[in-house]
């Protein structure tokens, strides 16, 4: 692409570094901002810089927060002995949306993924093990994606916990609510049969 | 969406104001920036603000430029008497990419679109008419999108030029190079037959 302005080229190049934004999309977004009042651009720029410089990560669960301890960890009504292990803040938001979970979280900050150069040391795993060692936790619920990286991470943490007395569980894999049986893959369908639950449980919510 | 941090919520909301970026995508982009080195965020913010505050629009053709007169208008090798009317800078870039045009441009800054509240007065039409009145132009080539708004804009400008001696043309509508005839719509195919060109012309490029 040949740009008529260095300023424009620079803005497009920076925008195109965001994941899933190609050069054409970046140009469209930048030209849109050019047409809008100046406030929109300054507000966007300020919001991004404020977030990057001032955001805190909860000292207990590593969730994104405006405080040293996040609102979930400091809420006296949550079950402190139950910890749900998730990949990032989006998963916390998704689980909170269900209103089905009253325990705490532990945000790993990613999954073990050798292809992307992410090993266990880049993730918040040590602090989780420490919590268990200090007897703060009774049950750990793994809620990672059902991918190779997710399973690897689950298994790595599980192995680290082997000699500690702790109950571990993982979220149920099965047929999604509202899904047709015939379109489910055989692994999911198989697991949903092996891990069948008492019928009364399905009436609860 | 329930956010665990006001800073995060703010950044996501600003990002989601860009066209085609929903809240989920905005969250993904913002979380990506959070994982990257701080420079990436500051560079992006700075590039956007620099563009918005320092960008110039060429005094002759209204194209985005770093100078008062853009590089195309100030290039002595361009044909000064030929002006191609386009909607925005993306069209200039697209036509420049073909290397088939050696004249100047006139960037309207949009199309007449009553639905979006854009009338002729919001576009750079008066300066185009003035150029013609001052005898600076021999030929005007309309290169707007073949939509209702594009056609309306073409026709409006054409009417304004009616009493002036000026040659006007519009880019050819026809079957795209590499396209299968059977998939073309009938209007396009019809126009391509009515506006057929001497066979020798098709051998030139």
mmCIF file of C-alpha atoms in Angstrom:
data_model
loop_
_atom_site.group_PDB
_atom_site.id
_atom_site.type_symbol
_atom_site.label_atom_id
_atom_site.label_comp_id
_atom_site.label_asym_id
_atom_site.label_seq_id
_atom_site.Cartn_x
_atom_site.Cartn_y
_atom_site.Cartn_z
ATOM 1 C CA UNK A 1 0.000 0.000 0.000
ATOM 2 C CA UNK A 2 1.269 3.453 -0.952
ATOM 3 C CA UNK A 3 0.201 6.106 1.560
ATOM 4 C CA UNK A 4 -0.076 9.783 0.757
ATOM 5 C CA UNK A 5 0.894 10.702 4.321
ATOM 6 C CA UNK A 6 3.483 9.357 6.771
ATOM 7 C CA UNK A 7 1.178 10.150 9.694
ATOM 8 C CA UNK A 8 -1.567 8.070 8.125
ATOM 9 C CA UNK A 9 0.824 5.232 7.321
ATOM 10 C CA UNK A 10 2.130 5.224 10.888
ATOM 11 C CA UNK A 11 -1.354 5.123 12.419
ATOM 12 C CA UNK A 12 -2.422 2.311 10.085
ATOM 13 C CA UNK A 13 0.710 0.293 10.861
ATOM 14 C CA UNK A 14 0.196 0.583 14.618
ATOM 15 C CA UNK A 15 -3.491 -0.308 14.322
ATOM 16 C CA UNK A 16 -2.679 -3.301 12.091
ATOM 17 C CA UNK A 17 -0.558 -4.814 14.885
ATOM 18 C CA UNK A 18 -3.728 -5.683 16.781
ATOM 19 C CA UNK A 19 -4.753 -9.326 16.344
ATOM 20 C CA UNK A 20 -7.233 -9.945 13.530
ATOM 21 C CA UNK A 21 -6.875 -6.406 12.147
ATOM 22 C CA UNK A 22 -5.324 -6.372 8.685
ATOM 23 C CA UNK A 23 -4.020 -3.307 6.863
ATOM 24 C CA UNK A 24 -7.272 -2.654 5.031
ATOM 25 C CA UNK A 25 -9.352 -2.834 8.202
ATOM 26 C CA UNK A 26 -6.811 -0.665 10.010
ATOM 27 C CA UNK A 27 -7.081 1.958 7.248
ATOM 28 C CA UNK A 28 -10.879 1.880 7.500
ATOM 29 C CA UNK A 29 -10.762 2.347 11.284
ATOM 30 C CA UNK A 30 -8.216 5.156 11.106
ATOM 31 C CA UNK A 31 -10.145 7.012 8.381
ATOM 32 C CA UNK A 32 -13.277 6.648 10.516
ATOM 33 C CA UNK A 33 -11.495 8.283 13.465
ATOM 34 C CA UNK A 34 -10.338 11.090 11.149
ATOM 35 C CA UNK A 35 -13.962 11.873 10.308
ATOM 36 C CA UNK A 36 -15.087 11.899 13.957
ATOM 37 C CA UNK A 37 -14.655 14.747 16.473
ATOM 38 C CA UNK A 38 -11.192 14.951 17.992
ATOM 39 C CA UNK A 39 -12.501 13.858 21.421
ATOM 40 C CA UNK A 40 -13.160 10.347 20.196
ATOM 41 C CA UNK A 41 -9.521 9.821 19.300
ATOM 42 C CA UNK A 42 -8.181 11.429 22.487
ATOM 43 C CA UNK A 43 -10.612 9.450 24.656
ATOM 44 C CA UNK A 44 -9.620 6.193 22.992
ATOM 45 C CA UNK A 45 -5.908 6.954 23.309
ATOM 46 C CA UNK A 46 -6.282 8.041 26.944
ATOM 47 C CA UNK A 47 -8.380 4.999 27.892
ATOM 48 C CA UNK A 48 -5.772 2.635 26.438
ATOM 49 C CA UNK A 49 -2.838 4.369 28.111
ATOM 50 C CA UNK A 50 -4.664 4.671 31.454
ATOM 51 C CA UNK A 51 -5.488 0.990 31.366
ATOM 52 C CA UNK A 52 -1.941 -0.012 30.489
ATOM 53 C CA UNK A 53 -0.264 2.188 33.102
ATOM 54 C CA UNK A 54 -2.731 2.061 35.984
ATOM 55 C CA UNK A 55 -4.358 -1.357 35.827
ATOM 56 C CA UNK A 56 -3.714 -3.664 38.767
ATOM 57 C CA UNK A 57 -3.796 -7.418 39.010
ATOM 58 C CA UNK A 58 -5.418 -8.800 42.165
ATOM 59 C CA UNK A 59 -2.665 -10.044 44.487
ATOM 60 C CA UNK A 60 -4.712 -13.120 45.365
ATOM 61 C CA UNK A 61 -6.284 -14.317 42.117
ATOM 62 C CA UNK A 62 -4.403 -12.259 39.438
ATOM 63 C CA UNK A 63 -7.675 -11.032 37.961
ATOM 64 C CA UNK A 64 -7.672 -7.544 36.400
ATOM 65 C CA UNK A 65 -8.811 -5.069 39.018
ATOM 66 C CA UNK A 66 -8.695 -1.413 40.039
ATOM 67 C CA UNK A 67 -7.604 -2.441 43.546
ATOM 68 C CA UNK A 68 -4.841 -4.529 45.132
ATOM 69 C CA UNK A 69 -7.430 -7.176 46.018
ATOM 70 C CA UNK A 70 -10.275 -7.617 43.525
ATOM 71 C CA UNK A 71 -13.955 -7.333 44.369
ATOM 72 C CA UNK A 72 -14.516 -11.072 44.197
ATOM 73 C CA UNK A 73 -11.634 -11.951 46.545
ATOM 74 C CA UNK A 74 -12.663 -9.237 49.021
ATOM 75 C CA UNK A 75 -16.365 -10.168 48.971
ATOM 76 C CA UNK A 76 -17.206 -11.758 52.365
ATOM 77 C CA UNK A 77 -20.132 -13.679 50.860
ATOM 78 C CA UNK A 78 -17.975 -15.829 48.536
ATOM 79 C CA UNK A 79 -16.853 -19.336 49.497
ATOM 80 C CA UNK A 80 -13.156 -18.798 50.160
ATOM 81 C CA UNK A 81 -12.162 -22.468 50.148
ATOM 82 C CA UNK A 82 -13.228 -23.138 46.553
ATOM 83 C CA UNK A 83 -11.017 -21.934 43.696
ATOM 84 C CA UNK A 84 -11.872 -22.065 40.002
ATOM 85 C CA UNK A 85 -8.785 -22.074 37.755
ATOM 86 C CA UNK A 86 -9.309 -20.116 34.515
ATOM 87 C CA UNK A 87 -7.194 -18.832 31.656
ATOM 88 C CA UNK A 88 -8.036 -15.129 31.689
ATOM 89 C CA UNK A 89 -10.451 -12.411 32.752
ATOM 90 C CA UNK A 90 -12.884 -13.257 29.943
ATOM 91 C CA UNK A 91 -13.495 -16.660 31.518
ATOM 92 C CA UNK A 92 -14.123 -15.059 34.910
ATOM 93 C CA UNK A 93 -16.705 -12.785 33.264
ATOM 94 C CA UNK A 94 -18.328 -15.722 31.472
ATOM 95 C CA UNK A 95 -18.633 -17.812 34.656
ATOM 96 C CA UNK A 96 -19.832 -14.838 36.717
ATOM 97 C CA UNK A 97 -22.571 -14.327 34.106
ATOM 98 C CA UNK A 98 -24.000 -17.774 34.877
ATOM 99 C CA UNK A 99 -24.611 -16.803 38.566
ATOM 100 C CA UNK A 100 -23.925 -20.496 39.383
ATOM 101 C CA UNK A 101 -20.561 -20.119 41.108
ATOM 102 C CA UNK A 102 -19.973 -18.584 44.529
ATOM 103 C CA UNK A 103 -16.300 -19.452 45.086
ATOM 104 C CA UNK A 104 -13.102 -17.604 44.175
ATOM 105 C CA UNK A 105 -11.009 -17.677 40.997
ATOM 106 C CA UNK A 106 -7.384 -18.116 40.076
ATOM 107 C CA UNK A 107 -6.425 -16.508 36.758
ATOM 108 C CA UNK A 108 -3.469 -18.283 35.134
ATOM 109 C CA UNK A 109 -2.915 -15.606 32.467
ATOM 110 C CA UNK A 110 -2.737 -18.131 29.626
ATOM 111 C CA UNK A 111 -2.246 -21.801 28.835
ATOM 112 C CA UNK A 112 0.910 -23.874 28.520
ATOM 113 C CA UNK A 113 1.682 -23.620 24.813
ATOM 114 C CA UNK A 114 5.197 -24.541 23.694
ATOM 115 C CA UNK A 115 4.371 -23.434 20.126
ATOM 116 C CA UNK A 116 3.873 -19.859 21.385
ATOM 117 C CA UNK A 117 6.819 -20.113 23.787
ATOM 118 C CA UNK A 118 4.604 -20.178 26.881
ATOM 119 C CA UNK A 119 5.795 -22.576 29.567
ATOM 120 C CA UNK A 120 4.528 -23.104 33.138
ATOM 121 C CA UNK A 121 6.878 -20.388 34.444
ATOM 122 C CA UNK A 122 5.101 -17.677 32.451
ATOM 123 C CA UNK A 123 1.801 -18.546 34.125
ATOM 124 C CA UNK A 124 0.520 -17.884 37.660
ATOM 125 C CA UNK A 125 0.882 -21.533 38.740
ATOM 126 C CA UNK A 126 3.292 -21.219 41.700
ATOM 127 C CA UNK A 127 0.940 -18.899 43.582
ATOM 128 C CA UNK A 128 -1.864 -21.438 43.132
ATOM 129 C CA UNK A 129 0.263 -24.275 44.543
ATOM 130 C CA UNK A 130 1.282 -22.016 47.443
ATOM 131 C CA UNK A 131 -2.368 -21.298 48.254
ATOM 132 C CA UNK A 132 -3.024 -25.056 48.434
ATOM 133 C CA UNK A 133 0.097 -25.696 50.544
ATOM 134 C CA UNK A 134 -0.980 -23.039 53.017
ATOM 135 C CA UNK A 135 -4.288 -24.840 53.420
ATOM 136 C CA UNK A 136 -6.378 -21.958 52.068
ATOM 137 C CA UNK A 137 -8.181 -24.171 49.572
ATOM 138 C CA UNK A 138 -10.381 -27.263 49.811
ATOM 139 C CA UNK A 139 -11.364 -27.729 46.198
ATOM 140 C CA UNK A 140 -9.878 -26.719 42.871
ATOM 141 C CA UNK A 141 -12.139 -26.630 39.813
ATOM 142 C CA UNK A 142 -10.365 -26.656 36.470
ATOM 143 C CA UNK A 143 -12.253 -24.527 33.945
ATOM 144 C CA UNK A 144 -9.850 -24.326 31.004
ATOM 145 C CA UNK A 145 -10.691 -24.688 27.324
ATOM 146 C CA UNK A 146 -11.010 -28.252 26.104
ATOM 147 C CA UNK A 147 -8.010 -27.982 23.791
ATOM 148 C CA UNK A 148 -4.612 -29.671 23.776
ATOM 149 C CA UNK A 149 -3.099 -26.638 25.535
ATOM 150 C CA UNK A 150 -5.915 -26.527 28.088
ATOM 151 C CA UNK A 151 -5.619 -30.242 28.847
ATOM 152 C CA UNK A 152 -1.830 -29.981 29.135
ATOM 153 C CA UNK A 153 -2.154 -27.118 31.605
ATOM 154 C CA UNK A 154 -4.783 -29.005 33.626
ATOM 155 C CA UNK A 155 -2.562 -32.061 33.784
ATOM 156 C CA UNK A 156 0.571 -30.097 34.704
ATOM 157 C CA UNK A 157 -1.175 -28.433 37.659
ATOM 158 C CA UNK A 158 -2.795 -31.724 38.656
ATOM 159 C CA UNK A 159 0.647 -33.351 38.819
ATOM 160 C CA UNK A 160 1.999 -30.494 40.956
ATOM 161 C CA UNK A 161 -0.843 -31.077 43.415
ATOM 162 C CA UNK A 162 -0.395 -34.854 43.558
ATOM 163 C CA UNK A 163 1.142 -35.085 47.025
ATOM 164 C CA UNK A 164 -1.164 -32.510 48.585
ATOM 165 C CA UNK A 165 -4.550 -33.305 50.069
ATOM 166 C CA UNK A 166 -6.923 -31.367 47.825
ATOM 167 C CA UNK A 167 -10.117 -32.196 45.991
ATOM 168 C CA UNK A 168 -9.852 -31.448 42.258
ATOM 169 C CA UNK A 169 -12.617 -31.400 39.709
ATOM 170 C CA UNK A 170 -13.085 -30.208 36.160
ATOM 171 C CA UNK A 171 -16.130 -28.592 34.571
ATOM 172 C CA UNK A 172 -18.428 -31.104 32.849
ATOM 173 C CA UNK A 173 -17.930 -31.791 29.154
ATOM 174 C CA UNK A 174 -21.123 -32.774 27.415
ATOM 175 C CA UNK A 175 -23.839 -31.845 24.981
ATOM 176 C CA UNK A 176 -24.579 -28.110 25.128
ATOM 177 C CA UNK A 177 -28.008 -27.044 26.327
ATOM 178 C CA UNK A 178 -30.189 -26.646 23.225
ATOM 179 C CA UNK A 179 -27.896 -28.763 21.008
ATOM 180 C CA UNK A 180 -29.125 -31.583 18.779
ATOM 181 C CA UNK A 181 -27.646 -34.968 19.701
ATOM 182 C CA UNK A 182 -26.977 -36.044 16.115
ATOM 183 C CA UNK A 183 -24.594 -33.134 15.475
ATOM 184 C CA UNK A 184 -22.419 -33.743 18.548
ATOM 185 C CA UNK A 185 -18.966 -35.233 17.980
ATOM 186 C CA UNK A 186 -18.425 -38.746 19.323
ATOM 187 C CA UNK A 187 -15.870 -37.780 22.001
ATOM 188 C CA UNK A 188 -18.214 -35.237 23.569
ATOM 189 C CA UNK A 189 -21.182 -37.602 23.325
ATOM 190 C CA UNK A 190 -19.104 -40.445 24.799
ATOM 191 C CA UNK A 191 -18.017 -38.319 27.750
ATOM 192 C CA UNK A 192 -21.561 -37.137 28.336
ATOM 193 C CA UNK A 193 -22.650 -40.781 28.718
ATOM 194 C CA UNK A 194 -19.724 -41.855 30.924
ATOM 195 C CA UNK A 195 -20.198 -38.795 33.153
ATOM 196 C CA UNK A 196 -23.991 -38.988 33.298
ATOM 197 C CA UNK A 197 -25.586 -37.325 36.319
ATOM 198 C CA UNK A 198 -28.612 -38.293 38.444
ATOM 199 C CA UNK A 199 -31.740 -37.082 36.633
ATOM 200 C CA UNK A 200 -32.819 -35.024 39.653
ATOM 201 C CA UNK A 201 -29.702 -32.837 39.239
ATOM 202 C CA UNK A 202 -30.868 -31.733 35.793
ATOM 203 C CA UNK A 203 -34.082 -30.394 37.288
ATOM 204 C CA UNK A 204 -32.303 -27.994 39.614
ATOM 205 C CA UNK A 205 -31.518 -25.132 37.259
ATOM 206 C CA UNK B 1 -20.908 -7.587 30.386
ATOM 207 C CA UNK B 2 -19.725 -7.188 33.970
ATOM 208 C CA UNK B 3 -16.185 -5.854 34.160
ATOM 209 C CA UNK B 4 -13.882 -6.369 37.119
ATOM 210 C CA UNK B 5 -12.198 -3.016 36.466
ATOM 211 C CA UNK B 6 -13.482 0.441 35.468
ATOM 212 C CA UNK B 7 -10.280 1.104 33.503
ATOM 213 C CA UNK B 8 -10.841 -2.055 31.497
ATOM 214 C CA UNK B 9 -14.503 -1.245 30.920
ATOM 215 C CA UNK B 10 -13.630 2.251 29.746
ATOM 216 C CA UNK B 11 -10.988 1.033 27.291
ATOM 217 C CA UNK B 12 -13.360 -1.605 25.907
ATOM 218 C CA UNK B 13 -16.155 0.935 25.490
ATOM 219 C CA UNK B 14 -13.945 3.365 23.583
ATOM 220 C CA UNK B 15 -12.579 0.597 21.368
ATOM 221 C CA UNK B 16 -16.099 -0.706 20.664
ATOM 222 C CA UNK B 17 -17.043 2.661 19.144
ATOM 223 C CA UNK B 18 -14.936 1.853 16.089
ATOM 224 C CA UNK B 19 -17.028 0.574 13.164
ATOM 225 C CA UNK B 20 -17.302 -3.201 12.959
ATOM 226 C CA UNK B 21 -15.761 -3.721 16.414
ATOM 227 C CA UNK B 22 -18.216 -5.204 18.901
ATOM 228 C CA UNK B 23 -17.740 -5.440 22.653
ATOM 229 C CA UNK B 24 -16.285 -8.945 22.536
ATOM 230 C CA UNK B 25 -13.745 -8.036 19.862
ATOM 231 C CA UNK B 26 -12.908 -4.837 21.737
ATOM 232 C CA UNK B 27 -12.237 -6.855 24.890
ATOM 233 C CA UNK B 28 -10.002 -9.249 22.941
ATOM 234 C CA UNK B 29 -8.009 -6.343 21.450
ATOM 235 C CA UNK B 30 -7.652 -4.548 24.789
ATOM 236 C CA UNK B 31 -6.546 -7.729 26.608
ATOM 237 C CA UNK B 32 -4.026 -8.305 23.817
ATOM 238 C CA UNK B 33 -2.565 -4.819 24.374
ATOM 239 C CA UNK B 34 -2.380 -5.534 28.119
ATOM 240 C CA UNK B 35 -0.172 -8.549 27.428
ATOM 241 C CA UNK B 36 2.168 -6.633 25.116
ATOM 242 C CA UNK B 37 5.022 -4.299 26.146
ATOM 243 C CA UNK B 38 3.872 -0.812 27.138
ATOM 244 C CA UNK B 39 5.479 0.721 24.024
ATOM 245 C CA UNK B 40 2.902 -0.875 21.747
ATOM 246 C CA UNK B 41 0.038 0.907 23.506
ATOM 247 C CA UNK B 42 1.839 4.249 23.707
ATOM 248 C CA UNK B 43 2.904 4.048 20.056
ATOM 249 C CA UNK B 44 -0.645 3.271 18.960
ATOM 250 C CA UNK B 45 -2.109 6.080 21.079
ATOM 251 C CA UNK B 46 0.528 8.550 19.888
ATOM 252 C CA UNK B 47 0.110 7.617 16.215
ATOM 253 C CA UNK B 48 -3.662 8.150 16.413
ATOM 254 C CA UNK B 49 -3.377 11.495 18.213
ATOM 255 C CA UNK B 50 -0.575 12.715 15.920
ATOM 256 C CA UNK B 51 -2.644 11.839 12.871
ATOM 257 C CA UNK B 52 -5.752 13.525 14.226
ATOM 258 C CA UNK B 53 -4.003 16.734 15.290
ATOM 259 C CA UNK B 54 -1.330 17.149 12.618
ATOM 260 C CA UNK B 55 -2.772 15.677 9.442
ATOM 261 C CA UNK B 56 -3.307 18.110 6.578
ATOM 262 C CA UNK B 57 -5.663 17.961 3.650
ATOM 263 C CA UNK B 58 -4.170 19.045 0.318
ATOM 264 C CA UNK B 59 -5.473 22.541 -0.518
ATOM 265 C CA UNK B 60 -5.967 21.568 -4.149
ATOM 266 C CA UNK B 61 -7.402 18.039 -4.121
ATOM 267 C CA UNK B 62 -8.350 17.526 -0.413
ATOM 268 C CA UNK B 63 -6.360 14.295 -0.250
ATOM 269 C CA UNK B 64 -4.765 13.413 3.107
ATOM 270 C CA UNK B 65 -1.203 14.728 3.082
ATOM 271 C CA UNK B 66 1.664 15.793 5.318
ATOM 272 C CA UNK B 67 2.010 19.032 3.320
ATOM 273 C CA UNK B 68 -0.212 21.924 2.221
ATOM 274 C CA UNK B 69 -0.109 20.600 -1.344
ATOM 275 C CA UNK B 70 0.032 16.816 -1.698
ATOM 276 C CA UNK B 71 2.735 14.919 -3.559
ATOM 277 C CA UNK B 72 0.466 14.138 -6.509
ATOM 278 C CA UNK B 73 -0.666 17.764 -7.035
ATOM 279 C CA UNK B 74 2.911 19.054 -6.725
ATOM 280 C CA UNK B 75 4.389 16.416 -9.054
ATOM 281 C CA UNK B 76 5.409 18.196 -12.317
ATOM 282 C CA UNK B 77 5.081 14.948 -14.296
ATOM 283 C CA UNK B 78 1.322 14.601 -13.745
ATOM 284 C CA UNK B 79 -1.212 15.801 -16.304
ATOM 285 C CA UNK B 80 -2.671 18.855 -14.580
ATOM 286 C CA UNK B 81 -5.695 19.250 -16.817
ATOM 287 C CA UNK B 82 -7.250 15.863 -15.998
ATOM 288 C CA UNK B 83 -9.057 15.393 -12.690
ATOM 289 C CA UNK B 84 -10.397 12.116 -11.323
ATOM 290 C CA UNK B 85 -13.237 12.599 -8.799
ATOM 291 C CA UNK B 86 -13.142 10.024 -5.975
ATOM 292 C CA UNK B 87 -14.832 9.481 -2.627
ATOM 293 C CA UNK B 88 -11.847 9.193 -0.298
ATOM 294 C CA UNK B 89 -8.147 8.513 0.075
ATOM 295 C CA UNK B 90 -8.633 4.752 -0.269
ATOM 296 C CA UNK B 91 -9.829 5.227 -3.836
ATOM 297 C CA UNK B 92 -6.800 7.394 -4.627
ATOM 298 C CA UNK B 93 -4.575 4.591 -3.300
ATOM 299 C CA UNK B 94 -6.464 1.964 -5.313
ATOM 300 C CA UNK B 95 -6.192 3.928 -8.580
ATOM 301 C CA UNK B 96 -2.539 4.817 -7.956
ATOM 302 C CA UNK B 97 -1.855 1.088 -7.512
ATOM 303 C CA UNK B 98 -2.982 0.425 -11.105
ATOM 304 C CA UNK B 99 -0.263 2.747 -12.516
ATOM 305 C CA UNK B 100 -2.749 3.538 -15.320
ATOM 306 C CA UNK B 101 -3.581 7.116 -14.386
ATOM 307 C CA UNK B 102 -1.275 10.122 -14.666
ATOM 308 C CA UNK B 103 -3.702 12.979 -13.937
ATOM 309 C CA UNK B 104 -4.739 14.629 -10.667
ATOM 310 C CA UNK B 105 -7.483 13.752 -8.183
ATOM 311 C CA UNK B 106 -10.287 15.526 -6.403
ATOM 312 C CA UNK B 107 -11.326 13.886 -3.121
ATOM 313 C CA UNK B 108 -14.982 14.597 -2.255
ATOM 314 C CA UNK B 109 -14.744 13.233 1.274
ATOM 315 C CA UNK B 110 -17.878 11.107 0.928
ATOM 316 C CA UNK B 111 -20.999 10.610 -1.177
ATOM 317 C CA UNK B 112 -24.345 12.375 -1.109
ATOM 318 C CA UNK B 113 -26.361 10.226 1.287
ATOM 319 C CA UNK B 114 -29.525 11.756 2.767
ATOM 320 C CA UNK B 115 -29.986 8.658 4.984
ATOM 321 C CA UNK B 116 -26.705 9.496 6.755
ATOM 322 C CA UNK B 117 -27.416 13.220 6.723
ATOM 323 C CA UNK B 118 -24.739 13.963 4.108
ATOM 324 C CA UNK B 119 -25.770 16.561 1.522
ATOM 325 C CA UNK B 120 -23.719 18.276 -1.219
ATOM 326 C CA UNK B 121 -22.630 21.009 1.203
ATOM 327 C CA UNK B 122 -20.744 18.535 3.392
ATOM 328 C CA UNK B 123 -18.634 17.449 0.415
ATOM 329 C CA UNK B 124 -15.809 19.180 -1.442
ATOM 330 C CA UNK B 125 -17.923 19.964 -4.502
ATOM 331 C CA UNK B 126 -17.699 23.783 -4.671
ATOM 332 C CA UNK B 127 -13.903 23.715 -4.986
ATOM 333 C CA UNK B 128 -14.225 21.276 -7.881
ATOM 334 C CA UNK B 129 -16.679 23.553 -9.724
ATOM 335 C CA UNK B 130 -14.367 26.526 -9.053
ATOM 336 C CA UNK B 131 -11.430 24.659 -10.579
ATOM 337 C CA UNK B 132 -13.478 24.070 -13.725
ATOM 338 C CA UNK B 133 -14.696 27.694 -13.863
ATOM 339 C CA UNK B 134 -11.131 28.937 -13.608
ATOM 340 C CA UNK B 135 -10.244 26.840 -16.666
ATOM 341 C CA UNK B 136 -7.775 24.635 -14.783
ATOM 342 C CA UNK B 137 -9.412 21.424 -15.965
ATOM 343 C CA UNK B 138 -10.095 19.869 -19.386
ATOM 344 C CA UNK B 139 -11.556 16.529 -18.363
ATOM 345 C CA UNK B 140 -13.293 15.219 -15.290
ATOM 346 C CA UNK B 141 -13.395 11.468 -14.700
ATOM 347 C CA UNK B 142 -16.002 10.247 -12.244
ATOM 348 C CA UNK B 143 -14.689 7.266 -10.267
ATOM 349 C CA UNK B 144 -17.311 6.787 -7.547
ATOM 350 C CA UNK B 145 -18.804 3.506 -6.367
ATOM 351 C CA UNK B 146 -21.590 2.157 -8.536
ATOM 352 C CA UNK B 147 -24.221 2.528 -5.802
ATOM 353 C CA UNK B 148 -27.286 4.717 -5.506
ATOM 354 C CA UNK B 149 -25.309 7.260 -3.467
ATOM 355 C CA UNK B 150 -22.418 7.202 -5.934
ATOM 356 C CA UNK B 151 -24.724 7.677 -8.921
ATOM 357 C CA UNK B 152 -26.585 10.513 -7.160
ATOM 358 C CA UNK B 153 -23.309 12.288 -6.432
ATOM 359 C CA UNK B 154 -22.123 11.821 -10.025
ATOM 360 C CA UNK B 155 -25.365 13.242 -11.354
ATOM 361 C CA UNK B 156 -25.407 16.191 -8.952
ATOM 362 C CA UNK B 157 -21.910 17.259 -9.975
ATOM 363 C CA UNK B 158 -22.702 16.626 -13.645
ATOM 364 C CA UNK B 159 -25.703 18.987 -13.368
ATOM 365 C CA UNK B 160 -23.541 21.654 -11.725
ATOM 366 C CA UNK B 161 -21.125 21.464 -14.653
ATOM 367 C CA UNK B 162 -23.841 21.582 -17.334
ATOM 368 C CA UNK B 163 -23.252 25.152 -18.542
ATOM 369 C CA UNK B 164 -19.474 24.900 -18.461
ATOM 370 C CA UNK B 165 -17.367 23.591 -21.329
ATOM 371 C CA UNK B 166 -15.797 20.501 -19.833
ATOM 372 C CA UNK B 167 -15.361 16.916 -20.986
ATOM 373 C CA UNK B 168 -16.785 14.454 -18.451
ATOM 374 C CA UNK B 169 -16.366 10.706 -18.386
ATOM 375 C CA UNK B 170 -16.968 7.899 -15.930
ATOM 376 C CA UNK B 171 -14.899 4.789 -15.339
ATOM 377 C CA UNK B 172 -16.075 1.787 -17.377
ATOM 378 C CA UNK B 173 -18.568 -0.607 -15.807
ATOM 379 C CA UNK B 174 -18.226 -4.126 -17.122
ATOM 380 C CA UNK B 175 -17.186 -7.689 -16.434
ATOM 381 C CA UNK B 176 -14.189 -7.822 -14.088
ATOM 382 C CA UNK B 177 -10.932 -9.217 -15.470
ATOM 383 C CA UNK B 178 -10.860 -12.924 -14.594
ATOM 384 C CA UNK B 179 -14.633 -13.121 -14.008
ATOM 385 C CA UNK B 180 -16.913 -15.795 -15.469
ATOM 386 C CA UNK B 181 -19.585 -14.341 -17.762
ATOM 387 C CA UNK B 182 -22.398 -16.552 -16.476
ATOM 388 C CA UNK B 183 -22.096 -15.179 -12.916
ATOM 389 C CA UNK B 184 -22.291 -11.506 -13.946
ATOM 390 C CA UNK B 185 -25.553 -9.677 -13.195
ATOM 391 C CA UNK B 186 -27.578 -8.580 -16.212
ATOM 392 C CA UNK B 187 -27.130 -4.820 -15.688
ATOM 393 C CA UNK B 188 -23.349 -5.103 -15.660
ATOM 394 C CA UNK B 189 -23.337 -7.483 -18.624
ATOM 395 C CA UNK B 190 -25.749 -5.212 -20.514
ATOM 396 C CA UNK B 191 -23.554 -2.165 -19.938
ATOM 397 C CA UNK B 192 -20.447 -4.068 -20.971
ATOM 398 C CA UNK B 193 -22.102 -4.826 -24.338
ATOM 399 C CA UNK B 194 -23.447 -1.294 -24.902
ATOM 400 C CA UNK B 195 -20.069 0.218 -23.989
ATOM 401 C CA UNK B 196 -17.970 -2.308 -25.940
ATOM 402 C CA UNK B 197 -14.516 -1.113 -26.965
ATOM 403 C CA UNK B 198 -12.424 -1.716 -30.126
ATOM 404 C CA UNK B 199 -10.686 -5.070 -29.718
ATOM 405 C CA UNK B 200 -7.266 -3.502 -30.235
ATOM 406 C CA UNK B 201 -7.751 -1.506 -26.995
ATOM 407 C CA UNK B 202 -7.988 -4.700 -24.974
ATOM 408 C CA UNK B 203 -4.535 -5.745 -26.163
ATOM 409 C CA UNK B 204 -2.839 -2.661 -24.728
ATOM 410 C CA UNK B 205 -2.540 -3.630 -21.086
#
